[in-house]
PDB file of C-alpha atoms and ligand atoms in Angstrom:
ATOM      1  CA  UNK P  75       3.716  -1.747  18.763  1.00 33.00           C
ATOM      2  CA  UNK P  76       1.910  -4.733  17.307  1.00 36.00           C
ATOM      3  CA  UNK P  77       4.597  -7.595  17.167  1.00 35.00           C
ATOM      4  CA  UNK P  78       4.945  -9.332  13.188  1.00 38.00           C
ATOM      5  CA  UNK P  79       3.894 -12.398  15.053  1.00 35.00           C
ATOM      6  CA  UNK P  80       0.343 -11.572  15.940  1.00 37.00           C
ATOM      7  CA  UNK P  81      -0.581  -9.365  13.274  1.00 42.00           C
ATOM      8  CA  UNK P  82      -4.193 -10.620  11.933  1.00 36.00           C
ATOM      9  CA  UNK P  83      -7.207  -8.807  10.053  1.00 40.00           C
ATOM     10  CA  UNK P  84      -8.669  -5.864  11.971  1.00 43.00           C
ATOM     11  CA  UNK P  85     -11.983  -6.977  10.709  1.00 48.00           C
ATOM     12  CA  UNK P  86     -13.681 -10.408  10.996  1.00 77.00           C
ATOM     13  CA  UNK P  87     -12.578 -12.624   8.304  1.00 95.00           C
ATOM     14  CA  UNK P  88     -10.003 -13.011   5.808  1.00 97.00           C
ATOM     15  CA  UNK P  89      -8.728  -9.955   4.184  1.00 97.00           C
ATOM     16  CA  UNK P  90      -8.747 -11.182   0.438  1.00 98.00           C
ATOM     17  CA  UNK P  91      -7.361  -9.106  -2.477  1.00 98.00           C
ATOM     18  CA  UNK P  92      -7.375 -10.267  -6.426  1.00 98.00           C
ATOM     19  CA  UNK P  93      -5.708  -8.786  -9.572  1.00 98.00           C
ATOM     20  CA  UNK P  94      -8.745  -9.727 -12.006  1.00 98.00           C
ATOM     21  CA  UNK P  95      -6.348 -10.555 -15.051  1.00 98.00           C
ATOM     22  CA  UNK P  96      -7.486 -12.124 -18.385  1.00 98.00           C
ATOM     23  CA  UNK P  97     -10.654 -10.549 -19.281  1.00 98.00           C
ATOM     24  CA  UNK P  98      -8.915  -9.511 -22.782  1.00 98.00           C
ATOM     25  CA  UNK P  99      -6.923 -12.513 -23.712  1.00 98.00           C
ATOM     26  CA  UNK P 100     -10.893 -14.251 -22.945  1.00 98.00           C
ATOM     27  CA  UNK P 101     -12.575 -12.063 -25.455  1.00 98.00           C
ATOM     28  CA  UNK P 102     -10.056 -12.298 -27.706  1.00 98.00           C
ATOM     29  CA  UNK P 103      -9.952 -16.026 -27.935  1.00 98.00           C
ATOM     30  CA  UNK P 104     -13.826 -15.581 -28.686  1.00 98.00           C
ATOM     31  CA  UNK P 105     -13.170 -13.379 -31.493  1.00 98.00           C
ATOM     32  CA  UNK P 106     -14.873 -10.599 -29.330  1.00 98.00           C
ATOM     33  CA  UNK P 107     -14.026  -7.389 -29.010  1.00 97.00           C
ATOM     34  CA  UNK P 108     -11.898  -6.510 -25.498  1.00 97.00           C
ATOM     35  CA  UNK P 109     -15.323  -4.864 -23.375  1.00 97.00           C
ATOM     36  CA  UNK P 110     -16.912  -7.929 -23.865  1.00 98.00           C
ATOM     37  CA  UNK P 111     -14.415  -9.505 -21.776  1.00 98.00           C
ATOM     38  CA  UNK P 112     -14.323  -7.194 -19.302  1.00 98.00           C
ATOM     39  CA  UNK P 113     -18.379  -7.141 -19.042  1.00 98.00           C
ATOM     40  CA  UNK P 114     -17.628 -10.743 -18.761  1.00 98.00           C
ATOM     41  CA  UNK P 115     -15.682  -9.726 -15.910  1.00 98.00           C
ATOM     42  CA  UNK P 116     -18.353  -7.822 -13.937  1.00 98.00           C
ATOM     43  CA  UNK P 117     -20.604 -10.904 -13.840  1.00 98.00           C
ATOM     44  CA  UNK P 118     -17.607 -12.442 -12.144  1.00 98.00           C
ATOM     45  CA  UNK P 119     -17.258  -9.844  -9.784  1.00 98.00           C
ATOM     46  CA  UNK P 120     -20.924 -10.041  -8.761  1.00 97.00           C
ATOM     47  CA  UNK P 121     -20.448 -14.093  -8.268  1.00 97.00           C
ATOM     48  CA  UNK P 122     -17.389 -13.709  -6.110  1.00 98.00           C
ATOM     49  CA  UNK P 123     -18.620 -11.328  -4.048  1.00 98.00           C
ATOM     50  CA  UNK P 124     -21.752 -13.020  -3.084  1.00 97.00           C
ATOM     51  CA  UNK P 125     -20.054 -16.362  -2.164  1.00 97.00           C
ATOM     52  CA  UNK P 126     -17.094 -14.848  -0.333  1.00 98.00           C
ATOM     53  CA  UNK P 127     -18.404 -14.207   2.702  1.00 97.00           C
ATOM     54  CA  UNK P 128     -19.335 -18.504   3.056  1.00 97.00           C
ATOM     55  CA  UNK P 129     -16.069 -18.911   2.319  1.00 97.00           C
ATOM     56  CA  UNK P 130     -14.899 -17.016   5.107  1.00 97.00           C
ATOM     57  CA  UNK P 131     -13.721 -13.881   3.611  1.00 97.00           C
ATOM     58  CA  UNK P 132     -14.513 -10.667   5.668  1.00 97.00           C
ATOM     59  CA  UNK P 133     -12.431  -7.973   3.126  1.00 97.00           C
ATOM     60  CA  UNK P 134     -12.408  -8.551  -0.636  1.00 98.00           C
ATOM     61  CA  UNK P 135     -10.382  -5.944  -2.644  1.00 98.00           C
ATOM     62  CA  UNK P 136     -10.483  -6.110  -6.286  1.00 98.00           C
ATOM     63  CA  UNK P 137      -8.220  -4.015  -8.708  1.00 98.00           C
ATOM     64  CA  UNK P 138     -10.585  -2.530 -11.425  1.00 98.00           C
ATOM     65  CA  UNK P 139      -8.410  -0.228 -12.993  1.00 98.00           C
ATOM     66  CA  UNK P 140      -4.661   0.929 -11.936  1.00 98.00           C
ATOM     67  CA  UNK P 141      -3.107   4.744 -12.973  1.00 98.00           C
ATOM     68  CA  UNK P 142      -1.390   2.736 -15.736  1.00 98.00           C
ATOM     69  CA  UNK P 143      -4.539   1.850 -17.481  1.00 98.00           C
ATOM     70  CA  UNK P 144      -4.954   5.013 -18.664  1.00 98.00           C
ATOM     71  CA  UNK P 145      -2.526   4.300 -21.116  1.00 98.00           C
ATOM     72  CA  UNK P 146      -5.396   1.670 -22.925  1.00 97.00           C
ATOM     73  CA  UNK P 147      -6.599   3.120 -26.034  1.00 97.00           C
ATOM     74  CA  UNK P 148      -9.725   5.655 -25.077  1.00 97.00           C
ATOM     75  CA  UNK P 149     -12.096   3.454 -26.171  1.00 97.00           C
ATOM     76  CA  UNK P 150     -11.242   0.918 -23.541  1.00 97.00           C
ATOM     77  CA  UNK P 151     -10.550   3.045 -20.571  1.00 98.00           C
ATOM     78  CA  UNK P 152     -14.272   4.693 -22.135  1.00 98.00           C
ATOM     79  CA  UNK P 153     -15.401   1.401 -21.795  1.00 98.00           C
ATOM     80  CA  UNK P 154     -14.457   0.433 -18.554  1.00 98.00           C
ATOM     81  CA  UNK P 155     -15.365   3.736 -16.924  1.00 98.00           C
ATOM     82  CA  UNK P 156     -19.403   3.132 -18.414  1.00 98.00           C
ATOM     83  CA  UNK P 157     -18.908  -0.435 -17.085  1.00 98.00           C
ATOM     84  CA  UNK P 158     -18.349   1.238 -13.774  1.00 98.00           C
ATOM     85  CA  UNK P 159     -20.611   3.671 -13.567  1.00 98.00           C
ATOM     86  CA  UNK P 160     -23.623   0.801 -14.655  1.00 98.00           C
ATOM     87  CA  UNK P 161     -22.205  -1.348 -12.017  1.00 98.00           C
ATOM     88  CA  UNK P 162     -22.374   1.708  -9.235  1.00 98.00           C
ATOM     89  CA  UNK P 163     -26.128   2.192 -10.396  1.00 97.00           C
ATOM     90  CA  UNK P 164     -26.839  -1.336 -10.807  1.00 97.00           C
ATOM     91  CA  UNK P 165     -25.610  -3.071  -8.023  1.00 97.00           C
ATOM     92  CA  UNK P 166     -25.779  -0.686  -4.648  1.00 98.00           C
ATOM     93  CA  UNK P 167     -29.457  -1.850  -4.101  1.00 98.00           C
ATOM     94  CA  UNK P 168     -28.411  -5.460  -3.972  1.00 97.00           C
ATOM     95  CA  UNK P 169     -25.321  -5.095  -2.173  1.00 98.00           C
ATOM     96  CA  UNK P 170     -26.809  -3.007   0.792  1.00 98.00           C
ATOM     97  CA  UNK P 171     -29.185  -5.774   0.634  1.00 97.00           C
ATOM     98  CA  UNK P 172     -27.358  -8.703   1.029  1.00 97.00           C
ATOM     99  CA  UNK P 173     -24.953  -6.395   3.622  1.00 98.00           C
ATOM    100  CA  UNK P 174     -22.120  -5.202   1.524  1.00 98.00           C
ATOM    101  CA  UNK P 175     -19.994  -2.578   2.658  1.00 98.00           C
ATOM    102  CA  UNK P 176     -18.752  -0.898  -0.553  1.00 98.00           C
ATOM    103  CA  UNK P 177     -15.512   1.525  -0.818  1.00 97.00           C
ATOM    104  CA  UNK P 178     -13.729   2.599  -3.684  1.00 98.00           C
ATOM    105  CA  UNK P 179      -9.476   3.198  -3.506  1.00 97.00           C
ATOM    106  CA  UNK P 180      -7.640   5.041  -5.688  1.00 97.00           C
ATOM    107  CA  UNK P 181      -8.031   8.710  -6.995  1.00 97.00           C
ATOM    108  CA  UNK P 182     -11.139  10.102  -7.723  1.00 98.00           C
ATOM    109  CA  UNK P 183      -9.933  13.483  -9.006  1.00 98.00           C
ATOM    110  CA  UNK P 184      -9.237  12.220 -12.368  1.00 98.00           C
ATOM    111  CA  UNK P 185     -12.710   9.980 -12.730  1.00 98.00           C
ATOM    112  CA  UNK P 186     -15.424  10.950 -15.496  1.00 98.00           C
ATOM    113  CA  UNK P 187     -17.690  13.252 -14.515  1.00 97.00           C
ATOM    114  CA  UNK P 188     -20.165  12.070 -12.286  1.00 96.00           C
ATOM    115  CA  UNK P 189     -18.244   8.600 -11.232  1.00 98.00           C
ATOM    116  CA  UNK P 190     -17.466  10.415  -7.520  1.00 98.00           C
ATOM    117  CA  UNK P 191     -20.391  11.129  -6.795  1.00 98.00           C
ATOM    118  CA  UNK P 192     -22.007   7.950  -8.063  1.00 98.00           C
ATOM    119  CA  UNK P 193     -19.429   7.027  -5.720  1.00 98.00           C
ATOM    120  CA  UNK P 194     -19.905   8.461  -2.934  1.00 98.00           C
ATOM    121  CA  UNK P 195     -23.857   7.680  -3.166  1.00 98.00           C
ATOM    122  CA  UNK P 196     -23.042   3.611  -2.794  1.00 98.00           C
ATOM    123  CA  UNK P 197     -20.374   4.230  -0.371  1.00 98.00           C
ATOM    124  CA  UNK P 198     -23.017   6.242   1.798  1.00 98.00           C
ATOM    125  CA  UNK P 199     -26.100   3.764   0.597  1.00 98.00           C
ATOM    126  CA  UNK P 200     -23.823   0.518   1.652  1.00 98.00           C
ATOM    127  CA  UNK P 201     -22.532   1.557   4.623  1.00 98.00           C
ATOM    128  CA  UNK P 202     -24.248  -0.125   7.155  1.00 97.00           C
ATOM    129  CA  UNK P 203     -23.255  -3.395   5.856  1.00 98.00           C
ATOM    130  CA  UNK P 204     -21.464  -5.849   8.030  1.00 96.00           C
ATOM    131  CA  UNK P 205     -21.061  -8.825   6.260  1.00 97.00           C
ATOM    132  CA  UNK P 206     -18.555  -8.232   3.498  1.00 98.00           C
ATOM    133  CA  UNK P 207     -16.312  -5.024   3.081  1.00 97.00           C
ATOM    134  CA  UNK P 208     -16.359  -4.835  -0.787  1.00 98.00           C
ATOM    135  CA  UNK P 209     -13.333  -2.563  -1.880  1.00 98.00           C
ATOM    136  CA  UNK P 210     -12.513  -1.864  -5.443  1.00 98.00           C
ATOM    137  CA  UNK P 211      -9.836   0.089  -6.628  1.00 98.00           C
ATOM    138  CA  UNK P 212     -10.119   2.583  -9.208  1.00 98.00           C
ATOM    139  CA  UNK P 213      -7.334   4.598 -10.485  1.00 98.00           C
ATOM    140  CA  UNK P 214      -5.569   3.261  -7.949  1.00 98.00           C
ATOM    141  CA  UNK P 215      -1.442   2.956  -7.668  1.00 98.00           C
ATOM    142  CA  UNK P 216      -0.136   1.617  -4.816  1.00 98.00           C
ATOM    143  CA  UNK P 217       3.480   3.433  -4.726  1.00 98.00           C
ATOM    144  CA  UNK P 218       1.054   6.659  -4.967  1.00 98.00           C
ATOM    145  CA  UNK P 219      -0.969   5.845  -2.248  1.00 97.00           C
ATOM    146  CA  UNK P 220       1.799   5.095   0.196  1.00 97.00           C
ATOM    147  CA  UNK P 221       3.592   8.181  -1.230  1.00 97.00           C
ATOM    148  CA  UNK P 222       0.412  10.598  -0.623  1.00 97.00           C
ATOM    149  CA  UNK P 223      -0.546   8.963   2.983  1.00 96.00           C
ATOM    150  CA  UNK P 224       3.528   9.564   3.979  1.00 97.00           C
ATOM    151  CA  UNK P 225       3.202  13.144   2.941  1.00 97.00           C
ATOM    152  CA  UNK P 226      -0.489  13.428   5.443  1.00 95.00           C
ATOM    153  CA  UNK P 227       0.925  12.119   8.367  1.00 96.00           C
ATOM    154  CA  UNK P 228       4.395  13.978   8.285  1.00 96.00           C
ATOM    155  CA  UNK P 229       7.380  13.189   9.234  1.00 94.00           C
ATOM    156  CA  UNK P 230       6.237  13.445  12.590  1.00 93.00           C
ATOM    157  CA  UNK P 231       2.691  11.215  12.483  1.00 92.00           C
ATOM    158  CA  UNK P 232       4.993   8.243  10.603  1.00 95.00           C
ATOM    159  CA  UNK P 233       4.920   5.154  11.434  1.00 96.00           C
ATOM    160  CA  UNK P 234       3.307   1.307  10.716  1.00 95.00           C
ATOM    161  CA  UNK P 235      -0.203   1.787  12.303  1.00 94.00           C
ATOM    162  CA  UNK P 236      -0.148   5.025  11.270  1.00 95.00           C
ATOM    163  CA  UNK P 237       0.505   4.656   7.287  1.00 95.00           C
ATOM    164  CA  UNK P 238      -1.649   1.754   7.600  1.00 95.00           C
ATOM    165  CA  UNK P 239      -4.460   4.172   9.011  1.00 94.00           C
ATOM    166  CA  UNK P 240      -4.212   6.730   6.515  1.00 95.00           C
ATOM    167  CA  UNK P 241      -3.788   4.209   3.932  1.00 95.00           C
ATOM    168  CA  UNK P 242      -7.518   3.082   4.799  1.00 89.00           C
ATOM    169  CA  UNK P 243      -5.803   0.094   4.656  1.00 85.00           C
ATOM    170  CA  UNK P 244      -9.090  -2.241   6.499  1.00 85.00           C
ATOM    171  CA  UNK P 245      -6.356  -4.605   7.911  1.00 88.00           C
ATOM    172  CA  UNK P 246      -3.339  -6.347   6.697  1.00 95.00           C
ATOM    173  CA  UNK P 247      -4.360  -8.769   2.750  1.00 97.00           C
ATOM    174  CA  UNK P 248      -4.030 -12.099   4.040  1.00 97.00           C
ATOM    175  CA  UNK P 249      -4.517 -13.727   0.899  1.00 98.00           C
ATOM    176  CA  UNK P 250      -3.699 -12.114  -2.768  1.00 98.00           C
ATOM    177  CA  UNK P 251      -5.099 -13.738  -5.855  1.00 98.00           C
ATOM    178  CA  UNK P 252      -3.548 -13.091  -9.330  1.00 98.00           C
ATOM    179  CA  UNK P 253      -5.806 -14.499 -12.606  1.00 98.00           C
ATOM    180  CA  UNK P 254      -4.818 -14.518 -15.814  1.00 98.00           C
ATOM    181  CA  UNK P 255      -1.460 -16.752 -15.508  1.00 98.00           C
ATOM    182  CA  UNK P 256       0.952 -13.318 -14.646  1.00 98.00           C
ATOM    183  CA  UNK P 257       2.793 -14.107 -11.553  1.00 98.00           C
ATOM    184  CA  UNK P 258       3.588  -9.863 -10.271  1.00 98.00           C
ATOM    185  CA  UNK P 259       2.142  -7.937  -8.227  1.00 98.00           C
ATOM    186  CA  UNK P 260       1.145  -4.630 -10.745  1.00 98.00           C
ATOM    187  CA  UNK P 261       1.626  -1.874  -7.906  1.00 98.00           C
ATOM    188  CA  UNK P 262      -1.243  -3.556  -5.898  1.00 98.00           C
ATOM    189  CA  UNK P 263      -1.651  -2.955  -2.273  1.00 98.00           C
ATOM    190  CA  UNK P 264       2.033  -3.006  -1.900  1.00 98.00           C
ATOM    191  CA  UNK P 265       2.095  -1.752   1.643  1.00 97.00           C
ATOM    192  CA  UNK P 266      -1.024  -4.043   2.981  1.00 97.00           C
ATOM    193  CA  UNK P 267       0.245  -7.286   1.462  1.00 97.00           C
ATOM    194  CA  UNK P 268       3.359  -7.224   2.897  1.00 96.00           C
ATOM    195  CA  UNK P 269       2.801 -10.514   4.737  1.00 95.00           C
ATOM    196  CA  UNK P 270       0.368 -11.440   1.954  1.00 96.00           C
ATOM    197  CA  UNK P 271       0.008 -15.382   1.015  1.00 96.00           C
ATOM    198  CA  UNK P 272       0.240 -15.244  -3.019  1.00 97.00           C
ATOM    199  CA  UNK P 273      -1.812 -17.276  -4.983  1.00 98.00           C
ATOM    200  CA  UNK P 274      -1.405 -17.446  -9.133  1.00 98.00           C
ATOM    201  CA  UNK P 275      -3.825 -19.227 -11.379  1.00 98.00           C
ATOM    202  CA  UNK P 276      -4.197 -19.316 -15.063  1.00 98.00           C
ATOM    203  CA  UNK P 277      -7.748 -19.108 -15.112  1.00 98.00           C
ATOM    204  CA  UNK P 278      -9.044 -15.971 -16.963  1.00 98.00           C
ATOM    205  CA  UNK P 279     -10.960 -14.025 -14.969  1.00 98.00           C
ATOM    206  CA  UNK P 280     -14.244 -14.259 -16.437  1.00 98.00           C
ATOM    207  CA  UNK P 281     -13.700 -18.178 -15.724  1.00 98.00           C
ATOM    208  CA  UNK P 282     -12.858 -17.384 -12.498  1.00 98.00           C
ATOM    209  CA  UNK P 283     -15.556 -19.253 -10.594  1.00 97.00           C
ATOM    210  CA  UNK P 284     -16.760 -20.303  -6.589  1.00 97.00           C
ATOM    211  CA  UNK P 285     -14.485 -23.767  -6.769  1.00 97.00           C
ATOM    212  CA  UNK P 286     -11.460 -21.488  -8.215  1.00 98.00           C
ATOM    213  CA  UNK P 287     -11.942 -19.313  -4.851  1.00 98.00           C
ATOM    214  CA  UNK P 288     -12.778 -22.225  -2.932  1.00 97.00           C
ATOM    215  CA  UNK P 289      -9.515 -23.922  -4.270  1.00 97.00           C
ATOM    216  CA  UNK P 290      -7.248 -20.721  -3.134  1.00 97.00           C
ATOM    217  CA  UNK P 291      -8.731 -20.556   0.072  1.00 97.00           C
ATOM    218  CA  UNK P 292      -8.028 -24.067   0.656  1.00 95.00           C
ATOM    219  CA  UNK P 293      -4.443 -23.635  -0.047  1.00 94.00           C
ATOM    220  CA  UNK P 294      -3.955 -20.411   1.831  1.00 95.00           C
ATOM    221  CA  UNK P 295      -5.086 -22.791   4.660  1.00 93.00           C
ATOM    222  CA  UNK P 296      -2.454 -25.338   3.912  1.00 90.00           C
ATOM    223  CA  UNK P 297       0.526 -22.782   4.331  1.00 86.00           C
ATOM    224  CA  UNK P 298       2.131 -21.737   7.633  1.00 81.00           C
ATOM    225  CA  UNK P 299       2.053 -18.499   7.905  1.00 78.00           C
ATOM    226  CA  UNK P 300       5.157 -17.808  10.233  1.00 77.00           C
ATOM    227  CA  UNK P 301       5.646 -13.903   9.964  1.00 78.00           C
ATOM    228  CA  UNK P 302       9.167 -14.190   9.924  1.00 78.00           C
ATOM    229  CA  UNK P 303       8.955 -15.795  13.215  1.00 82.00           C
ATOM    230  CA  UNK P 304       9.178 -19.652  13.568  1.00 76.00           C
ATOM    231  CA  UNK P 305       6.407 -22.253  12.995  1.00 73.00           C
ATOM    232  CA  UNK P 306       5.711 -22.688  17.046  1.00 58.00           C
ATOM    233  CA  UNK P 307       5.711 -26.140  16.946  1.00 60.00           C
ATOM    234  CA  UNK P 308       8.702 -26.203  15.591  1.00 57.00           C
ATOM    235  CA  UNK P 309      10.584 -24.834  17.969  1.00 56.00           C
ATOM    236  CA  UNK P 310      12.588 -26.773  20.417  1.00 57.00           C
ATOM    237  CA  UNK P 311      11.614 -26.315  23.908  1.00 54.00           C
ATOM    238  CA  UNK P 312      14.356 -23.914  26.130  1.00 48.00           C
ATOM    239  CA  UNK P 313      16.849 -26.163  28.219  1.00 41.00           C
TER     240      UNK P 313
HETATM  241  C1  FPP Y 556      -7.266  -7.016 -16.603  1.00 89.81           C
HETATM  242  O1  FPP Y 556      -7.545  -7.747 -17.739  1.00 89.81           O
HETATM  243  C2  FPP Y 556      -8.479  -6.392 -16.163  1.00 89.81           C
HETATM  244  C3  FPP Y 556      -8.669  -5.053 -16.130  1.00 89.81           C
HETATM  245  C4  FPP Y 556      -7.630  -4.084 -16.494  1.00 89.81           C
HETATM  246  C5  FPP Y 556      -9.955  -4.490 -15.738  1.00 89.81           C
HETATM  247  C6  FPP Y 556     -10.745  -5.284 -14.726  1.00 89.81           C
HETATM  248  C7  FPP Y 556     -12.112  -4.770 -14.812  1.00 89.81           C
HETATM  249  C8  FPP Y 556     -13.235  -5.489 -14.637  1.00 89.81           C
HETATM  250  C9  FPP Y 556     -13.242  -6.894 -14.191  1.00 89.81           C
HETATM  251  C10 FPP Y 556     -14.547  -4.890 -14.922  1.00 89.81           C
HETATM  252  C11 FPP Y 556     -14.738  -3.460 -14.480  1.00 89.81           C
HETATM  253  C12 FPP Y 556     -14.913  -3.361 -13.036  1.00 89.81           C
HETATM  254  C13 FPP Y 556     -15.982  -2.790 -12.430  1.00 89.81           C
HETATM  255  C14 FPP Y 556     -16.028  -2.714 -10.955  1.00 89.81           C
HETATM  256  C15 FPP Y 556     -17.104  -2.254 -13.159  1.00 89.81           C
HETATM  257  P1  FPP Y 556      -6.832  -7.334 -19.074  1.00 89.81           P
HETATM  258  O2  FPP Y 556      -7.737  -6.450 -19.841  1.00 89.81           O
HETATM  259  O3  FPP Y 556      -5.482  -6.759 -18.803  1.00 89.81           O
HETATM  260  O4  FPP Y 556      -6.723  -8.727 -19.761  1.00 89.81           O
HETATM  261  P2  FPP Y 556      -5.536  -9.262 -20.678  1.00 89.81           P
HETATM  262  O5  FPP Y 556      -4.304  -9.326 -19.824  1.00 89.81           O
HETATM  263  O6  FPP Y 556      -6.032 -10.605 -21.077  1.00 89.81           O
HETATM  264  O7  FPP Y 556      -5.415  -8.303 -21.818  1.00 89.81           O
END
């Protein structure tokens, strides 16, 4: 079994994740109405995702829309479901061109019509790429997740790897961003992020810019990560 101490990303790179918080309170203290905020909010995604790569990110998971946002007034979750059906047909040409992998967690069965195959078409057209593994999660619930991977595998086919595995979980998050100024962790990639460095800002997500990414990176390389283990240097020689 892989030992807590030398766990690292599957994948080359970091394994970044971030809860993309704000986007309302942003609009709101525009006097706009809530989708502008989160269209606001897709222009951010498209500017993270093309610098995190040079900033040495190899994952980047984003969480678009939980199971509890379907509890938004229709108009919103209507909103953001258009929003992510434009960005599906909008964006796959770039991102296969500039070689992003693109996956999208979560359910599916409960999606719009159309959304999973839309889908499916940019996971298939994107595939190929190897320089950032773009996941977004859609519909997505963490304690679900685990809960439906634990009931695939059996009681038999249990245990880390394994869950991890059916969990599509693309490596251990290595670094989890929360915008917005909330400091919890919204049934996000519970399982993945156990070892997760955590990283709160108030920025608003729409504000959310390269030196704001830059800046977390910088001080997920300032911490020592120890695993529960003991910083090595640390540790006194044996007599
Ligand atoms: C949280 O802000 C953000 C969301 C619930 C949605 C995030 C969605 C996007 C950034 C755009 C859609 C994504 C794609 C891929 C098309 P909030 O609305 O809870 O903000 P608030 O806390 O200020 O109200």
């Amino acid at each position: 079994m892989q030992s807590s101490l030398d766990r690292r990303p599957r994948q080359q790179g970091l394994h970044a994740a971030i809860i993309m918080d704000g986007n309302g309170r942003w609009a709101s203290a525009r006097g706009l109405p809530r989708g502008a905020g989160h269209r606001a909010g897709v222009k951010t995604i498209q500017r993270v995702a093309e610098v995190a790569p040079d900033l040495g990110i190899g994952t980047l998971t984003l969480y678009a829309f939980s199971s509890d946002n379907w509890r938004r007034p229709a108009e919103e979750v209507g909103g953001l479901m258009r929003l992510l059906r434009a960005y599906l047909r909008g964006e796959t040409e770039r991102l296969a061109r500039t070689g992003t992998r693109l996956s999208v967690i979560g359910r599916r069965d409960r999606l719009p019509a159309g959304i999973p195959e839309a889908i499916a078409r940019a996971e298939a057209a994107t595939a190929a790429g190897d320089r950032l593994h773009l996941r977004i999660a859609v519909d997505y619930s963490s304690r679900d997740a685990i809960l439906a991977a634990a009931a695939r595998l059996g009681p038999e086919g249990l245990s880390r790897e394994g869950l991890s595995g059916a969990l599509g979980a693309d490596g251990d998050v290595d670094l989890l961003i929360r915008t917005g100024g909330e400091k919890r962790l919204s049934d996000f990639l519970l399982w993945e992020a156990a070892y997760a460095e955590l990283h709160f800002t108030d920025r608003m997500w729409p504000d959310f810019g390269t030196a704001d990414l830059a800046t977390a990176i910088a001080d997920f390389s300032a911490r020592d990560r120890r695993f529960g283990g003991l910083n090595v240097a640390a540790v006194p020689e044996a007599a």
